[in-house]
Short mmCIF file of C-alpha atoms and ligand atoms in Angstrom, two decimals:
data_model
loop_
_atom_site.label_atom_id
_atom_site.label_comp_id
_atom_site.label_asym_id
_atom_site.label_seq_id
_atom_site.Cartn_x
_atom_site.Cartn_y
_atom_site.Cartn_z
CA MET A 878 7.07 -18.24 -9.50
CA SER A 879 9.88 -16.45 -11.06
CA ILE A 880 11.93 -13.16 -11.31
CA ILE A 881 11.96 -10.77 -13.33
CA SER A 882 14.74 -8.32 -12.95
CA ASN A 883 14.85 -7.50 -16.38
CA CYS A 884 11.28 -5.58 -16.96
CA THR A 885 11.94 -5.59 -20.53
CA ALA A 886 9.25 -4.92 -22.94
CA ASN A 887 9.81 -8.70 -23.27
CA ALA A 888 9.09 -9.36 -19.44
CA ILE A 889 6.33 -7.08 -19.10
CA LYS A 890 4.31 -8.58 -22.36
CA ASP A 891 5.44 -11.86 -20.42
CA ALA A 892 4.21 -10.29 -17.31
CA ALA A 893 0.54 -9.26 -19.00
CA THR A 894 -0.41 -12.94 -20.45
CA THR A 895 0.09 -14.05 -16.38
CA LEU A 896 -2.66 -11.60 -15.00
CA ILE A 897 -4.43 -12.79 -18.06
CA LYS A 898 -3.86 -16.27 -17.53
CA GLY A 899 -5.66 -15.89 -13.82
CA ASP A 900 -2.29 -16.23 -11.74
CA LEU A 901 -0.48 -14.33 -9.41
CA VAL A 902 2.36 -11.44 -10.36
CA ALA A 903 3.71 -8.50 -8.09
CA PHE A 904 4.98 -5.58 -9.17
CA PRO A 905 6.56 -2.16 -8.23
CA THR A 906 4.78 0.37 -7.48
CA GLU A 907 5.82 3.87 -6.24
CA THR A 908 5.30 3.33 -2.65
CA VAL A 909 5.33 -0.56 -2.24
CA TYR A 910 4.57 -3.29 -4.17
CA GLY A 911 1.46 -4.93 -4.80
CA LEU A 912 1.02 -8.97 -5.17
CA GLY A 913 -1.23 -8.07 -8.17
CA ALA A 914 -4.75 -10.17 -10.14
CA ASP A 915 -6.98 -10.14 -12.69
CA ALA A 916 -9.73 -7.49 -10.60
CA THR A 917 -12.59 -8.89 -12.92
CA ASN A 918 -11.42 -12.77 -12.19
CA LYS A 919 -12.85 -14.25 -9.56
CA ASN A 920 -10.99 -17.16 -8.99
CA ALA A 921 -7.63 -15.52 -9.64
CA VAL A 922 -8.56 -12.94 -6.33
CA GLY A 923 -8.84 -16.09 -4.76
CA ARG A 924 -5.75 -16.36 -5.08
CA ILE A 925 -4.52 -12.82 -3.01
CA TYR A 926 -6.03 -13.63 0.09
CA GLU A 927 -4.59 -17.26 -0.03
CA VAL A 928 -0.76 -16.07 -0.26
CA LYS A 929 -1.96 -13.03 1.95
CA GLY A 930 -3.90 -15.42 4.85
CA ARG A 931 -6.16 -11.85 5.17
CA PRO A 932 -9.41 -12.59 6.05
CA ASN A 933 -12.02 -12.73 3.13
CA GLY A 934 -14.53 -9.28 3.40
CA HIS A 935 -11.48 -6.88 2.77
CA PRO A 936 -11.41 -4.58 -0.06
CA LEU A 937 -9.11 -4.24 -2.80
CA ILE A 938 -7.61 -1.26 -4.58
CA VAL A 939 -7.81 -1.39 -8.22
CA HIS A 940 -4.88 -0.18 -10.29
CA ILE A 941 -5.58 0.99 -13.53
CA SER A 942 -2.84 2.94 -16.13
CA SER A 943 -5.26 6.21 -16.81
CA MET A 944 -8.44 8.42 -15.10
CA GLY A 945 -9.49 7.64 -18.69
CA ASN A 946 -9.79 4.26 -17.45
CA LEU A 947 -11.44 5.64 -14.49
CA ASP A 948 -15.94 5.51 -15.71
CA MET A 949 -15.40 1.75 -15.94
CA TRP A 950 -14.54 1.30 -12.04
CA ALA A 951 -16.48 4.65 -10.67
CA ARG A 952 -19.78 6.25 -10.17
CA ASN A 953 -21.09 9.90 -9.77
CA ILE A 954 -17.43 10.48 -9.41
CA PRO A 955 -18.21 14.09 -7.93
CA GLU A 956 -15.76 17.39 -9.39
CA TYR A 957 -13.32 17.51 -5.83
CA ALA A 958 -12.28 13.43 -7.12
CA VAL A 959 -11.43 14.40 -10.79
CA GLU A 960 -9.05 17.48 -9.32
CA LEU A 961 -7.09 15.18 -6.85
CA ALA A 962 -6.85 12.75 -10.04
CA ARG A 963 -6.05 15.16 -12.05
CA ALA A 964 -3.52 16.64 -9.46
CA PHE A 965 -2.32 14.01 -8.09
CA TRP A 966 -2.49 10.48 -10.73
CA PRO A 967 -0.48 8.94 -11.75
CA GLY A 968 0.76 8.75 -8.27
CA PRO A 969 0.49 7.67 -5.19
CA MET A 970 -3.24 8.19 -3.51
CA THR A 971 -5.74 5.55 -3.95
CA LEU A 972 -9.69 7.67 -4.13
CA ILE A 973 -12.56 5.40 -2.52
CA LEU A 974 -15.60 6.08 -5.40
CA PRO A 975 -19.32 4.37 -5.43
CA ARG A 976 -18.86 1.21 -7.30
CA THR A 977 -19.99 0.36 -11.13
CA GLU A 978 -21.18 -3.45 -11.84
CA LEU A 979 -17.48 -4.14 -13.06
CA ALA A 980 -16.50 -3.78 -8.63
CA LYS A 981 -17.70 -7.12 -7.98
CA ASP A 982 -18.64 -7.97 -4.18
CA PHE A 983 -15.16 -10.27 -4.56
CA ILE A 984 -13.00 -6.66 -4.86
CA THR A 985 -15.26 -3.75 -2.77
CA GLY A 986 -15.97 -6.23 1.20
CA SER A 987 -19.69 -6.41 -0.80
CA GLN A 988 -18.46 -2.37 -0.35
CA ASP A 989 -20.61 -0.36 -3.49
CA ASN A 990 -17.60 1.74 -3.28
CA VAL A 991 -14.91 0.49 -4.66
CA GLY A 992 -10.22 2.23 -4.80
CA ILE A 993 -8.93 2.48 -7.01
CA ARG A 994 -5.55 3.76 -8.04
CA VAL A 995 -2.71 5.68 -11.24
CA PRO A 996 0.65 4.01 -10.11
CA SER A 997 3.65 6.35 -11.36
CA HIS A 998 6.46 3.59 -11.08
CA THR A 999 7.34 2.70 -14.77
CA VAL A 1000 7.31 -0.72 -14.18
CA ALA A 1001 3.92 -0.23 -12.98
CA LEU A 1002 2.56 1.49 -15.60
CA ALA A 1003 3.62 -0.60 -18.73
CA LEU A 1004 2.37 -3.27 -16.53
CA LEU A 1005 -0.82 -2.23 -16.23
CA LYS A 1006 -1.09 -0.89 -19.69
CA GLU A 1007 0.62 -4.15 -21.09
CA PHE A 1008 -2.95 -6.16 -19.17
CA GLU A 1009 -4.76 -3.57 -20.75
CA ASP A 1010 -4.00 -3.87 -24.17
CA GLN A 1011 -4.50 -7.51 -24.33
CA GLY A 1012 -7.86 -6.90 -22.71
CA GLY A 1013 -7.42 -6.51 -19.23
CA LEU A 1014 -9.64 -3.56 -17.18
CA GLY A 1015 -8.26 -2.86 -13.70
CA VAL A 1016 -5.30 -5.03 -11.77
CA ALA A 1017 -5.83 -4.98 -7.77
CA ALA A 1018 -2.88 -5.47 -5.63
CA PRO A 1019 -2.53 -5.13 -1.85
CA SER A 1020 0.94 -5.00 0.04
CA ALA A 1021 2.69 -7.71 -1.43
CA ASN A 1022 3.07 -8.52 2.12
CA ARG A 1023 1.46 -12.30 4.81
CA PHE A 1024 -1.52 -10.35 6.54
CA GLY A 1025 -0.20 -8.16 9.46
CA ALA A 1026 3.50 -7.65 8.52
CA VAL A 1027 5.26 -4.96 7.03
CA SER A 1028 4.93 -3.98 3.52
CA PRO A 1029 7.43 -4.84 1.19
CA THR A 1030 9.35 -2.07 0.05
CA THR A 1031 11.89 -4.46 -2.91
CA ALA A 1032 11.48 -7.99 -4.32
CA ASN A 1033 13.88 -8.93 -2.77
CA ALA A 1034 11.72 -8.55 0.39
CA VAL A 1035 8.70 -10.35 -1.66
CA GLU A 1036 10.66 -13.19 -2.53
CA ILE A 1037 10.81 -13.20 0.80
CA GLU A 1038 7.39 -12.54 2.08
CA LEU A 1039 5.77 -14.43 -0.45
CA THR A 1040 7.93 -17.22 -1.29
CA ASP A 1041 6.20 -20.03 0.24
CA PHE A 1042 3.02 -19.37 -0.31
CA LEU A 1043 3.61 -18.50 -4.34
CA SER A 1044 3.25 -21.21 -7.09
CA GLU A 1045 4.77 -22.34 -10.03
CA ASN A 1046 2.91 -19.60 -12.74
CA ASP A 1047 3.08 -16.91 -10.41
CA GLN A 1048 5.97 -14.39 -10.88
CA ILE A 1049 8.26 -11.34 -9.08
CA LEU A 1050 8.74 -8.23 -11.38
CA ASP A 1051 12.33 -6.42 -9.65
CA GLY A 1052 12.57 -3.07 -10.27
CA GLY A 1053 14.45 -1.68 -7.62
CA PRO A 1054 13.18 -0.24 -4.54
CA CYS A 1055 10.00 1.92 -3.59
CA ALA A 1056 11.19 5.33 -4.45
CA ILE A 1057 8.15 6.90 -1.09
CA GLY A 1058 8.08 3.35 0.80
CA VAL A 1059 4.78 3.88 2.32
CA GLU A 1060 1.20 3.25 1.24
CA SER A 1061 -0.52 5.43 -0.95
CA THR A 1062 -2.36 8.56 0.79
CA ILE A 1063 -6.86 6.87 0.81
CA ILE A 1064 -9.49 9.93 0.04
CA ASN A 1065 -13.09 8.79 1.21
CA CYS A 1066 -14.91 10.47 -2.05
CA ILE A 1067 -18.32 9.59 -1.18
CA GLN A 1068 -19.26 12.01 0.31
CA ASN A 1069 -20.15 16.05 -0.31
CA LYS A 1070 -16.16 16.29 1.53
CA PRO A 1071 -13.27 13.71 0.42
CA SER A 1072 -11.07 12.32 4.10
CA ILE A 1073 -8.35 10.54 4.63
CA LEU A 1074 -8.48 7.05 5.90
CA ARG A 1075 -4.90 6.50 4.79
CA PRO A 1076 -2.55 9.51 5.14
CA GLY A 1077 0.70 9.42 2.45
CA ALA A 1078 2.68 11.20 0.59
CA ILE A 1079 -0.37 12.72 -0.65
CA THR A 1080 -0.24 15.52 2.15
CA LYS A 1081 -3.00 16.81 4.49
CA GLU A 1082 -1.93 20.05 3.63
CA ILE A 1083 -1.17 19.61 -0.43
CA ILE A 1084 -4.86 17.78 -0.75
CA GLU A 1085 -6.41 21.86 0.99
CA ASN A 1086 -3.88 23.40 -0.76
CA THR A 1087 -5.25 21.34 -4.27
CA LEU A 1088 -8.63 22.26 -3.28
CA ASP A 1089 -9.29 24.48 -1.09
CA ILE A 1090 -10.99 23.92 1.07
CA THR A 1091 -10.18 22.07 4.45
CA ILE A 1092 -10.63 18.40 5.19
CA ASP A 1093 -10.41 15.88 7.92
CA LEU A 1094 -8.01 13.31 8.72
CA ASN A 1095 -9.45 10.60 10.59
CA THR A 1096 -7.04 7.72 10.24
CA SER A 1097 -9.37 5.97 13.48
CA TYR A 1098 -10.72 2.80 13.16
CA SER A 1099 -13.68 3.36 15.34
CA GLU A 1100 -13.40 6.67 13.50
CA SER A 1101 -14.10 4.78 10.13
CA LYS A 1102 -16.45 2.02 11.73
CA LYS A 1103 -19.32 2.67 8.47
CA ILE A 1104 -15.32 1.61 6.04
CA LYS A 1105 -13.51 -1.36 6.17
CA VAL A 1106 -9.79 -0.36 5.74
CA ALA A 1107 -7.25 -3.19 6.78
CA GLY A 1108 -4.99 -1.18 7.64
CA LEU A 1109 -7.05 1.27 9.52
CA LEU A 1110 -7.14 -2.53 12.24
CA GLU A 1111 -5.42 -0.41 14.96
CA SER A 1112 -2.27 -3.46 14.74
CA HIS A 1113 -0.82 -3.60 11.97
CA TYR A 1114 2.16 -2.74 9.33
CA ALA A 1115 3.83 -4.66 12.35
CA PRO A 1116 7.77 -6.74 11.98
CA LYS A 1117 8.11 -9.22 14.56
CA ALA A 1118 10.50 -7.16 17.16
CA LYS A 1119 8.43 -5.77 19.17
CA VAL A 1120 8.64 -1.84 18.40
CA PHE A 1121 8.57 0.85 21.17
CA LEU A 1122 7.59 4.55 20.39
CA THR A 1123 8.92 5.86 24.06
CA GLY A 1124 11.26 4.39 26.65
CA SER A 1125 15.65 3.56 25.65
CA PRO A 1126 16.93 0.51 24.61
CA ASN A 1127 19.21 -2.31 26.58
CA LEU A 1128 21.77 -4.41 24.61
CA GLY A 1129 21.20 -5.64 21.31
CA ASP A 1130 17.03 -3.75 21.50
CA GLY A 1131 17.17 -2.56 17.60
CA PHE A 1132 17.48 1.58 17.34
CA ILE A 1133 15.46 3.54 14.60
CA ALA A 1134 15.60 7.54 13.79
CA LEU A 1135 16.37 10.91 12.09
CA ASP A 1136 20.51 10.99 11.40
CA SER A 1137 20.74 13.08 13.68
CA PHE A 1138 20.44 10.62 17.42
CA VAL A 1139 23.08 9.48 18.42
CA THR A 1140 22.34 5.82 17.59
CA PRO A 1141 22.15 4.41 22.53
CA ALA A 1142 25.80 2.82 23.83
CA GLY A 1143 24.56 -1.47 22.73
CA ALA A 1144 22.30 -0.58 20.41
CA VAL A 1145 22.20 -1.69 16.49
CA ARG A 1146 21.64 0.69 15.33
CA VAL A 1147 18.82 -0.11 12.23
CA ALA A 1148 18.33 2.72 10.34
CA ALA A 1149 19.86 6.73 10.59
CA PRO A 1150 17.17 8.86 8.03
CA LYS A 1151 18.79 12.43 6.55
CA THR A 1152 14.93 14.01 5.94
CA ILE A 1153 11.61 12.67 6.76
CA GLU A 1154 11.04 11.16 3.15
CA GLU A 1155 13.58 8.99 3.69
CA TYR A 1156 12.60 8.13 7.07
CA ALA A 1157 9.75 6.19 5.11
CA GLN A 1158 11.62 5.39 2.16
CA VAL A 1159 13.82 2.55 4.75
CA LEU A 1160 11.66 2.22 7.50
CA TYR A 1161 9.99 -0.87 6.50
CA GLN A 1162 13.23 -2.01 5.59
CA ALA A 1163 14.65 -1.31 8.09
CA PHE A 1164 12.08 -3.29 10.67
CA ARG A 1165 12.37 -5.95 7.81
CA LEU A 1166 16.50 -5.66 8.68
CA ALA A 1167 15.61 -6.28 12.42
CA ASP A 1168 13.83 -9.44 11.58
CA ILE A 1169 15.90 -10.51 9.89
CA ASN A 1170 18.84 -9.93 12.35
CA GLY A 1171 16.22 -11.48 14.97
CA LEU A 1172 16.53 -8.28 17.03
CA ARG A 1173 13.63 -8.62 19.51
CA ASN A 1174 13.12 -5.16 20.86
CA VAL A 1175 12.84 -2.41 18.11
CA PHE A 1176 13.00 1.93 19.83
CA VAL A 1177 11.89 3.92 17.65
CA ILE A 1178 12.23 7.78 17.76
CA PRO A 1179 8.62 8.78 15.40
CA PRO A 1180 9.85 12.36 13.01
CA THR A 1181 7.30 15.64 13.95
CA GLY A 1182 5.85 17.43 12.45
CA GLY A 1183 3.41 17.12 8.65
CA GLY A 1184 3.78 15.96 5.70
CA ILE A 1185 5.29 12.54 5.07
CA ALA A 1186 5.72 12.07 9.19
CA VAL A 1187 1.60 11.97 8.62
CA ALA A 1188 1.93 8.66 7.87
CA ILE A 1189 4.87 7.54 9.40
CA ASN A 1190 3.85 8.23 12.66
CA ASP A 1191 0.74 6.56 11.22
CA ARG A 1192 2.72 3.01 10.55
CA LEU A 1193 4.26 3.27 13.25
CA SER A 1194 1.99 3.40 16.47
CA LYS A 1195 0.70 0.57 14.49
CA SER A 1196 3.10 -1.02 14.81
CA ALA A 1197 3.34 -0.89 18.00
CA PHE A 1198 -0.05 -1.51 18.31
CA GLU A 1199 -0.06 -4.26 21.72
CA LYS A 1200 -1.51 -7.37 19.56
O1 TXA B 1646 0.81 1.64 -1.88
C1 TXA B 1646 -0.31 1.27 -2.21
O2 TXA B 1646 -2.04 2.05 -1.51
C2 TXA B 1646 -0.26 -0.45 -2.28
C3 TXA B 1646 -0.03 -0.18 -3.67
C4 TXA B 1646 0.46 -2.22 -4.04
O3 TXA B 1646 -0.56 0.34 -4.80
N1 TXA B 1646 -1.47 -1.46 -1.92
C5 TXA B 1646 -1.73 -1.40 -0.87
O4 TXA B 1646 -3.18 -1.78 -0.96
O5 TXA B 1646 -1.80 -1.00 0.44
P1 TXA B 1646 -3.45 -3.20 0.13
O6 TXA B 1646 -4.61 -4.04 0.55
O7 TXA B 1646 -2.30 -3.30 1.75
O8 TXA B 1646 -4.12 -1.79 1.70
C6 TXA B 1646 -5.52 -1.40 0.81
C7 TXA B 1646 -6.46 -0.36 1.63
C8 TXA B 1646 -6.74 -1.47 2.50
O9 TXA B 1646 -6.69 -1.00 4.03
C9 TXA B 1646 -7.88 -1.26 2.14
O10 TXA B 1646 -9.03 -2.39 3.55
C10 TXA B 1646 -8.76 -0.19 2.24
O11 TXA B 1646 -7.60 -0.07 1.34
N2 TXA B 1646 -9.48 0.21 0.46
C11 TXA B 1646 -9.12 -1.14 -0.08
N3 TXA B 1646 -10.19 -0.54 -1.03
C12 TXA B 1646 -11.64 0.02 -0.21
C13 TXA B 1646 -13.00 0.45 -0.76
N4 TXA B 1646 -13.50 -0.01 -1.31
N5 TXA B 1646 -13.49 0.89 0.64
C14 TXA B 1646 -13.02 0.79 1.39
N6 TXA B 1646 -11.40 0.51 1.28
C15 TXA B 1646 -11.05 0.00 0.48
MG1 MG B 1647 -1.61 -3.58 2.96
#
């Protein structure tokens, strides 16, 4: 496995060839780092499951370079989904749509729908374009972490997380820290009205304003049993440290809160974001910092309000869930 930090045109070409050959490339997106494989290659996709330690049958998001390639992977695309794609792609949004023949069971978890995203990170887009130029059709990429763990938002975090599991021919592209820091908004587009399966930077309010309708947020696992979303499991996105969303830290416990909150005496401050956007961006890195420092507990003051605070609270409640 090699880490490519200077993502020149040649490096991107090489990474695309790596994917074409059936090896894995971890790459930056604006949300979190993804672990990519050729989405039409069963063996390559199988390796994603091995490297992540992810149980079989969980569907993967297919990443494409532009909306123009959408109908290769999806059919019966509702008008509202086209509108969302036009408004927010490239960007932090995944659409769940009825699949075409191209989206095999090993991508969709044997469901009749497929998750598609056009990411906006320059390196991700360059990689996808180059991969398509070399004959590829889409890159399957879950977050580049071990199953149940926190998504990586830097190349270094990917390396620490996956180095023992990647092979010699795999690569990690370093595109710097992710700007958003929490995973894409997942929108269920298989009914006559969209609903949010996983909140993210494209918020409920933004979608409602764009489509001029009201929509549901179905993030609880029980409400969405009919659709398999690993991120909907109650326990997910968790560091090794135990996460508490209430109570106060004791000596040596970690502490995460907006900058305006004073660090309680004896606590170890692992993040002090100034805004909720920065809160989203640094949260997973703060969890990693807590683990690197061997902290046993992390006390978090969750952000309040709407916008991306909804996504942060969704991840926080899953990271704090008793396993
Ligand atoms: O921001 C993101 O979405 C990142 C970057 C790398 O693009 N990817 C990501 O992938 O978070 P992953 O696999 O860690 O989370 C995607 C979630 C999973 O919970 C998966 O079950 C769900 O999306 N998903 C994917 N395809 C689906 C489908 N066809 N139906 C329902 N859920 C699906
Ligand atoms: Mg994930």
